[in-house]
Amino acid sequence: MRLLIHLILRLAAVVVFCLACAVGWVLVDAHRSIENDIAVSADRVAHNLQNLYWRQLLWRDGVYRDALLPLPDWESIATMKVIAPGICISFKLGAQDPHEICSQVEGIGTTAPGWFVSLYGALFGPHDSVTRPLTIRSRDAGTVVSRAEPAVAVRQAWRQVTVMVSVAAAMALGIGLLATLLIGHALMPARTIVRGLRRLEQGEHRHRLPAFGATEFNHIAGAVNDLAGRLASTTAERLALTKRLFQVQEEERRALARDLHDEFGQCLTATAALAASIEAGATPERPDLVDDARAIARITAQMMATLRGALARLRSQDLEELGLQASLVQLVARWNSGTANGAVFHLDVAGDLADVPAEAAVNVYRIAQECLTNAARHGKPRHVHLRVARTTDVDEAVALSVEDDGGGDAARINAASGHGILGIRERIAALGGSLSIAAAARGVRVAAIIPLILPQPRAAAAVA
């Protein structure tokens, strides 16, 4: 999961938790507010009735009367004003029947849904009523009972919750959007760092990350830049070592070819001459000597043919004597003459290969040699096409491709750990080129770009 989404989800979880806590607090506050309205309404009505009682007592000269019922006056607008919305007041004077009056509920709010009614009832239960005595003439003169309408109380709580949730949701949405923008802006250096790491992965070791405003990202950028410098230095040293190894390999091949030609070749030639001498000097009574001499001659001829093939693969003097193009022609001709499965090898040359530098020419020849060997070894092709082209743009290079119709698996060749593909990759990497192995129409296509201007390890190391 992306870090930005992860942080946003965490922020949303915190907001939902805070919103739930706020809803719980609003419910508790609404419950307390209703209970307070019940008590306050009872006190106000009791006080109002006491004033009415004394007024009626004075106006009617009721000091000597046993009972006064100020019923026409207590159910008035003045009394309604002191009763909180959603509260009902019941007044009982002596032994008479109680009289009840309720406040208006039209402006309290809409009816609460059933689930909220059930939740509110489960959490708080019904509200307790409040009783206040009317202490006129005696404590048993009358009582004022204040209670809350259950449906109206739930409507009041629902209204407060909806108002609070609406405001909180709007604020949470705004805060969430602003937080998302701020978090996204704060995490923008991470994308730059990832792109820089990708470029390092692709071999762009000269790339450096810029400085960032945040200290933490600056530390990361510094570590990445240091890593890039070390990678550039290590890569330059590895390329220089690889080039030196290939040079030593070519020298060893020349030495081995020279030793085989001078020592082993001369021995085979002497063996063939000795076999011919034995065959010529054998008497008619020793026909077995003739047969043995001819067998030795045949074996010697086979070993000579094998030796010539080995010398052709080892020697690179032909490149210096004939040039790259002629050497490639001879290479393809040897494959056409020596292939046992009947495959036909084709050569297409584009551009002038005459002035290709000697070191680059040797590498092109070795890469072509190994690619043809892999094409013939890892498939059953009928046609193998070798194409070599000299580019004429600013970055001069030789483009080489080998395509066959042998039905090979490009993915398996890419994942192979054999010495052939590994040697091609290392040789091309040392030259600063590129290699691609992909599926062709009926087989596999191996394409390589070999720069003619070889990379300078010292310069790369100095930049690092």
Tab-separated table of N, CA and C in Angstrom, residues 161-253:
chain	number	residue	atom	x	y	z
A	161	VAL	N	-27.461	15.779	17.844
A	161	VAL	CA	-26.495	14.877	17.222
A	161	VAL	C	-26.354	15.183	15.731
A	162	THR	N	-27.472	15.392	15.049
A	162	THR	CA	-27.403	15.668	13.612
A	162	THR	C	-26.689	16.982	13.329
A	163	VAL	N	-26.974	18.005	14.163
A	163	VAL	CA	-26.292	19.281	13.960
A	163	VAL	C	-24.790	19.127	14.189
A	164	MET	N	-24.436	18.426	15.289
A	164	MET	CA	-23.025	18.264	15.591
A	164	MET	C	-22.324	17.406	14.522
A	165	VAL	N	-22.986	16.321	14.109
A	165	VAL	CA	-22.376	15.443	13.109
A	165	VAL	C	-22.214	16.173	11.786
A	166	SER	N	-23.202	16.977	11.409
A	166	SER	CA	-23.103	17.724	10.151
A	166	SER	C	-21.928	18.690	10.183
A	167	VAL	N	-21.842	19.433	11.276
A	167	VAL	CA	-20.724	20.375	11.387
A	167	VAL	C	-19.387	19.643	11.463
A	168	ALA	N	-19.354	18.581	12.276
A	168	ALA	CA	-18.098	17.838	12.421
A	168	ALA	C	-17.704	17.151	11.119
A	169	ALA	N	-18.696	16.606	10.390
A	169	ALA	CA	-18.379	15.948	9.127
A	169	ALA	C	-17.832	16.946	8.115
A	170	ALA	N	-18.453	18.141	8.066
A	170	ALA	CA	-17.937	19.164	7.158
A	170	ALA	C	-16.515	19.571	7.532
A	171	MET	N	-16.289	19.753	8.832
A	171	MET	CA	-14.941	20.100	9.272
A	171	MET	C	-13.952	18.965	8.996
A	172	ALA	N	-14.397	17.715	9.249
A	172	ALA	CA	-13.511	16.571	8.998
A	172	ALA	C	-13.170	16.451	7.527
A	173	LEU	N	-14.176	16.700	6.665
A	173	LEU	CA	-13.919	16.642	5.231
A	173	LEU	C	-12.917	17.716	4.816
A	174	GLY	N	-13.123	18.923	5.308
A	174	GLY	CA	-12.176	19.985	4.979
A	174	GLY	C	-10.780	19.710	5.520
A	175	ILE	N	-10.741	19.253	6.779
A	175	ILE	CA	-9.432	18.935	7.371
A	175	ILE	C	-8.779	17.788	6.626
A	176	GLY	N	-9.599	16.785	6.241
A	176	GLY	CA	-9.045	15.653	5.505
A	176	GLY	C	-8.457	16.064	4.171
A	177	LEU	N	-9.171	16.929	3.442
A	177	LEU	CA	-8.650	17.390	2.159
A	177	LEU	C	-7.363	18.195	2.338
A	178	LEU	N	-7.385	19.102	3.309
A	178	LEU	CA	-6.170	19.885	3.552
A	178	LEU	C	-5.017	18.992	4.020
A	179	ALA	N	-5.339	18.018	4.901
A	179	ALA	CA	-4.289	17.118	5.376
A	179	ALA	C	-3.739	16.263	4.235
A	180	THR	N	-4.638	15.834	3.326
A	180	THR	CA	-4.181	15.047	2.176
A	180	THR	C	-3.236	15.861	1.305
A	181	LEU	N	-3.615	17.115	1.053
A	181	LEU	CA	-2.745	17.969	0.248
A	181	LEU	C	-1.404	18.199	0.944
A	182	LEU	N	-1.458	18.465	2.247
A	182	LEU	CA	-0.213	18.711	2.974
A	182	LEU	C	0.656	17.463	3.047
A	183	ILE	N	0.024	16.302	3.292
A	183	ILE	CA	0.794	15.053	3.355
A	183	ILE	C	1.381	14.721	1.988
A	184	GLY	N	0.537	14.900	0.936
A	184	GLY	CA	1.046	14.646	-0.416
A	184	GLY	C	2.209	15.551	-0.770
A	185	HIS	N	2.101	16.831	-0.391
A	185	HIS	CA	3.211	17.757	-0.655
A	185	HIS	C	4.442	17.387	0.149
A	186	ALA	N	4.222	16.952	1.397
A	186	ALA	CA	5.362	16.577	2.234
A	186	ALA	C	6.051	15.322	1.732
A	187	LEU	N	5.289	14.436	1.073
A	187	LEU	CA	5.860	13.177	0.586
A	187	LEU	C	6.369	13.268	-0.846
A	188	MET	N	6.268	14.424	-1.471
A	188	MET	CA	6.765	14.552	-2.849
A	188	MET	C	8.251	14.222	-2.983
A	189	PRO	N	9.107	14.578	-2.013
A	189	PRO	CA	10.516	14.155	-2.140
A	189	PRO	C	10.697	12.651	-2.232
A	190	ALA	N	9.756	11.879	-1.648
A	190	ALA	CA	9.883	10.418	-1.732
A	190	ALA	C	9.803	9.953	-3.178
A	191	ARG	N	8.939	10.579	-3.976
A	191	ARG	CA	8.848	10.204	-5.398
A	191	ARG	C	10.160	10.532	-6.119
A	192	THR	N	10.726	11.689	-5.802
A	192	THR	CA	12.013	12.045	-6.419
A	192	THR	C	13.092	11.051	-6.034
A	193	ILE	N	13.078	10.621	-4.770
A	193	ILE	CA	14.075	9.646	-4.322
A	193	ILE	C	13.873	8.312	-5.031
A	194	VAL	N	12.616	7.887	-5.190
A	194	VAL	CA	12.345	6.619	-5.882
A	194	VAL	C	12.787	6.695	-7.336
A	195	ARG	N	12.492	7.827	-8.002
A	195	ARG	CA	12.941	7.976	-9.396
A	195	ARG	C	14.469	7.951	-9.483
A	196	GLY	N	15.126	8.586	-8.511
A	196	GLY	CA	16.588	8.542	-8.510
A	196	GLY	C	17.117	7.136	-8.319
A	197	LEU	N	16.479	6.362	-7.438
A	197	LEU	CA	16.906	4.977	-7.246
A	197	LEU	C	16.666	4.143	-8.496
A	198	ARG	N	15.565	4.425	-9.191
A	198	ARG	CA	15.310	3.710	-10.446
A	198	ARG	C	16.396	4.015	-11.473
A	199	ARG	N	16.797	5.259	-11.537
A	199	ARG	CA	17.855	5.611	-12.481
A	199	ARG	C	19.176	4.967	-12.095
A	200	LEU	N	19.435	4.876	-10.799
A	200	LEU	CA	20.636	4.156	-10.374
A	200	LEU	C	20.538	2.681	-10.742
A	201	GLU	N	19.339	2.119	-10.608
A	201	GLU	CA	19.152	0.719	-10.976
A	201	GLU	C	19.412	0.499	-12.460
A	202	GLN	N	19.073	1.489	-13.281
A	202	GLN	CA	19.291	1.380	-14.716
A	202	GLN	C	20.724	1.697	-15.116
A	203	GLY	N	21.579	2.011	-14.156
A	203	GLY	CA	22.983	2.227	-14.451
A	203	GLY	C	23.395	3.682	-14.579
A	204	GLU	N	22.482	4.643	-14.299
A	204	GLU	CA	22.827	6.059	-14.381
A	204	GLU	C	23.466	6.489	-13.055
A	205	HIS	N	24.693	6.100	-12.869
A	205	HIS	CA	25.358	6.353	-11.597
A	205	HIS	C	25.802	7.800	-11.432
A	206	ARG	N	25.724	8.597	-12.470
A	206	ARG	CA	26.072	10.017	-12.341
A	206	ARG	C	24.918	10.853	-11.806
A	207	HIS	N	23.742	10.284	-11.761
A	207	HIS	CA	22.588	11.042	-11.279
A	207	HIS	C	22.707	11.288	-9.782
A	208	ARG	N	22.357	12.505	-9.368
A	208	ARG	CA	22.393	12.882	-7.960
A	208	ARG	C	21.051	13.488	-7.560
A	209	LEU	N	20.647	13.221	-6.332
A	209	LEU	CA	19.400	13.776	-5.818
A	209	LEU	C	19.626	15.203	-5.322
A	210	PRO	N	18.621	16.066	-5.490
A	210	PRO	CA	18.775	17.449	-4.997
A	210	PRO	C	18.583	17.524	-3.486
A	211	ALA	N	18.808	18.700	-2.945
A	211	ALA	CA	18.579	18.937	-1.514
A	211	ALA	C	17.091	19.160	-1.279
A	212	PHE	N	16.593	18.700	-0.146
A	212	PHE	CA	15.183	18.822	0.205
A	212	PHE	C	15.038	19.701	1.447
A	213	GLY	N	13.812	20.188	1.645
A	213	GLY	CA	13.557	21.040	2.795
A	213	GLY	C	13.541	20.281	4.102
A	214	ALA	N	13.035	19.035	4.077
A	214	ALA	CA	12.957	18.245	5.299
A	214	ALA	C	14.313	17.614	5.606
A	215	THR	N	14.673	17.643	6.871
A	215	THR	CA	15.974	17.098	7.280
A	215	THR	C	16.049	15.601	7.027
A	216	GLU	N	14.953	14.888	7.288
A	216	GLU	CA	14.967	13.437	7.113
A	216	GLU	C	15.211	13.070	5.650
A	217	PHE	N	14.503	13.745	4.736
A	217	PHE	CA	14.702	13.464	3.324
A	217	PHE	C	16.099	13.877	2.871
A	218	ASN	N	16.633	14.921	3.476
A	218	ASN	CA	18.009	15.310	3.136
A	218	ASN	C	19.003	14.218	3.536
A	219	HIS	N	18.784	13.607	4.702
A	219	HIS	CA	19.654	12.500	5.107
A	219	HIS	C	19.561	11.344	4.116
A	220	ILE	N	18.327	11.026	3.691
A	220	ILE	CA	18.142	9.935	2.718
A	220	ILE	C	18.819	10.284	1.399
A	221	ALA	N	18.633	11.543	0.947
A	221	ALA	CA	19.249	11.950	-0.323
A	221	ALA	C	20.770	11.875	-0.233
A	222	GLY	N	21.323	12.292	0.917
A	222	GLY	CA	22.764	12.206	1.075
A	222	GLY	C	23.260	10.767	1.033
A	223	ALA	N	22.523	9.866	1.679
A	223	ALA	CA	22.914	8.453	1.656
A	223	ALA	C	22.818	7.882	0.248
A	224	VAL	N	21.760	8.261	-0.491
A	224	VAL	CA	21.614	7.772	-1.865
A	224	VAL	C	22.727	8.316	-2.759
A	225	ASN	N	23.058	9.594	-2.583
A	225	ASN	CA	24.147	10.167	-3.393
A	225	ASN	C	25.486	9.507	-3.079
A	226	ASP	N	25.720	9.238	-1.810
A	226	ASP	CA	26.955	8.527	-1.461
A	226	ASP	C	26.971	7.130	-2.075
A	227	LEU	N	25.824	6.467	-2.031
A	227	LEU	CA	25.733	5.137	-2.640
A	227	LEU	C	25.974	5.209	-4.142
A	228	ALA	N	25.408	6.248	-4.789
A	228	ALA	CA	25.618	6.402	-6.234
A	228	ALA	C	27.094	6.616	-6.543
A	229	GLY	N	27.769	7.409	-5.710
A	229	GLY	CA	29.199	7.620	-5.928
A	229	GLY	C	29.995	6.337	-5.792
A	230	ARG	N	29.659	5.564	-4.758
A	230	ARG	CA	30.375	4.299	-4.586
A	230	ARG	C	30.053	3.319	-5.709
A	231	LEU	N	28.787	3.314	-6.156
A	231	LEU	CA	28.424	2.442	-7.276
A	231	LEU	C	29.156	2.845	-8.546
A	232	ALA	N	29.259	4.161	-8.787
A	232	ALA	CA	29.964	4.609	-9.983
A	232	ALA	C	31.432	4.201	-9.930
A	233	SER	N	32.049	4.377	-8.758
A	233	SER	CA	33.454	3.995	-8.629
A	233	SER	C	33.634	2.492	-8.768
A	234	THR	N	32.747	1.734	-8.106
A	234	THR	CA	32.851	0.274	-8.195
A	234	THR	C	32.596	-0.218	-9.603
A	235	THR	N	31.600	0.383	-10.267
A	235	THR	CA	31.298	-0.026	-11.635
A	235	THR	C	32.448	0.295	-12.573
A	236	ALA	N	33.059	1.474	-12.387
A	236	ALA	CA	34.200	1.831	-13.234
A	236	ALA	C	35.356	0.853	-13.025
A	237	GLU	N	35.605	0.512	-11.759
A	237	GLU	CA	36.677	-0.451	-11.502
A	237	GLU	C	36.341	-1.825	-12.083
A	238	ARG	N	35.074	-2.226	-11.952
A	238	ARG	CA	34.685	-3.528	-12.487
A	238	ARG	C	34.793	-3.559	-14.005
A	239	LEU	N	34.374	-2.470	-14.658
A	239	LEU	CA	34.477	-2.414	-16.116
A	239	LEU	C	35.937	-2.448	-16.569
A	240	ALA	N	36.779	-1.708	-15.836
A	240	ALA	CA	38.198	-1.736	-16.197
A	240	ALA	C	38.779	-3.131	-16.009
A	241	LEU	N	38.398	-3.786	-14.907
A	241	LEU	CA	38.887	-5.144	-14.666
A	241	LEU	C	38.349	-6.113	-15.713
A	242	THR	N	37.076	-5.954	-16.089
A	242	THR	CA	36.497	-6.839	-17.104
A	242	THR	C	37.192	-6.660	-18.447
A	243	LYS	N	37.446	-5.401	-18.808
A	243	LYS	CA	38.163	-5.156	-20.066
A	243	LYS	C	39.554	-5.773	-20.028
A	244	ARG	N	40.192	-5.632	-18.889
A	244	ARG	CA	41.531	-6.222	-18.775
A	244	ARG	C	41.473	-7.743	-18.855
A	245	LEU	N	40.439	-8.320	-18.248
A	245	LEU	CA	40.279	-9.773	-18.313
A	245	LEU	C	40.061	-10.246	-19.745
A	246	PHE	N	39.252	-9.494	-20.516
A	246	PHE	CA	39.045	-9.874	-21.910
A	246	PHE	C	40.331	-9.705	-22.725
A	247	GLN	N	41.097	-8.678	-22.407
A	247	GLN	CA	42.385	-8.526	-23.090
A	247	GLN	C	43.313	-9.699	-22.773
A	248	VAL	N	43.355	-10.075	-21.485
A	248	VAL	CA	44.167	-11.227	-21.099
A	248	VAL	C	43.645	-12.491	-21.771
A	249	GLN	N	42.306	-12.590	-21.865
A	249	GLN	CA	41.721	-13.754	-22.528
A	249	GLN	C	42.149	-13.834	-23.987
A	250	GLU	N	42.130	-12.682	-24.677
A	250	GLU	CA	42.561	-12.681	-26.079
A	250	GLU	C	44.042	-13.054	-26.195
A	251	GLU	N	44.848	-12.537	-25.266
A	251	GLU	CA	46.261	-12.887	-25.293
A	251	GLU	C	46.464	-14.378	-25.027
A	252	GLU	N	45.707	-14.915	-24.088
A	252	GLU	CA	45.815	-16.349	-23.816
A	252	GLU	C	45.341	-17.170	-25.008
A	253	ARG	N	44.305	-16.687	-25.673
A	253	ARG	CA	43.834	-17.406	-26.861
A	253	ARG	C	44.902	-17.404	-27.953
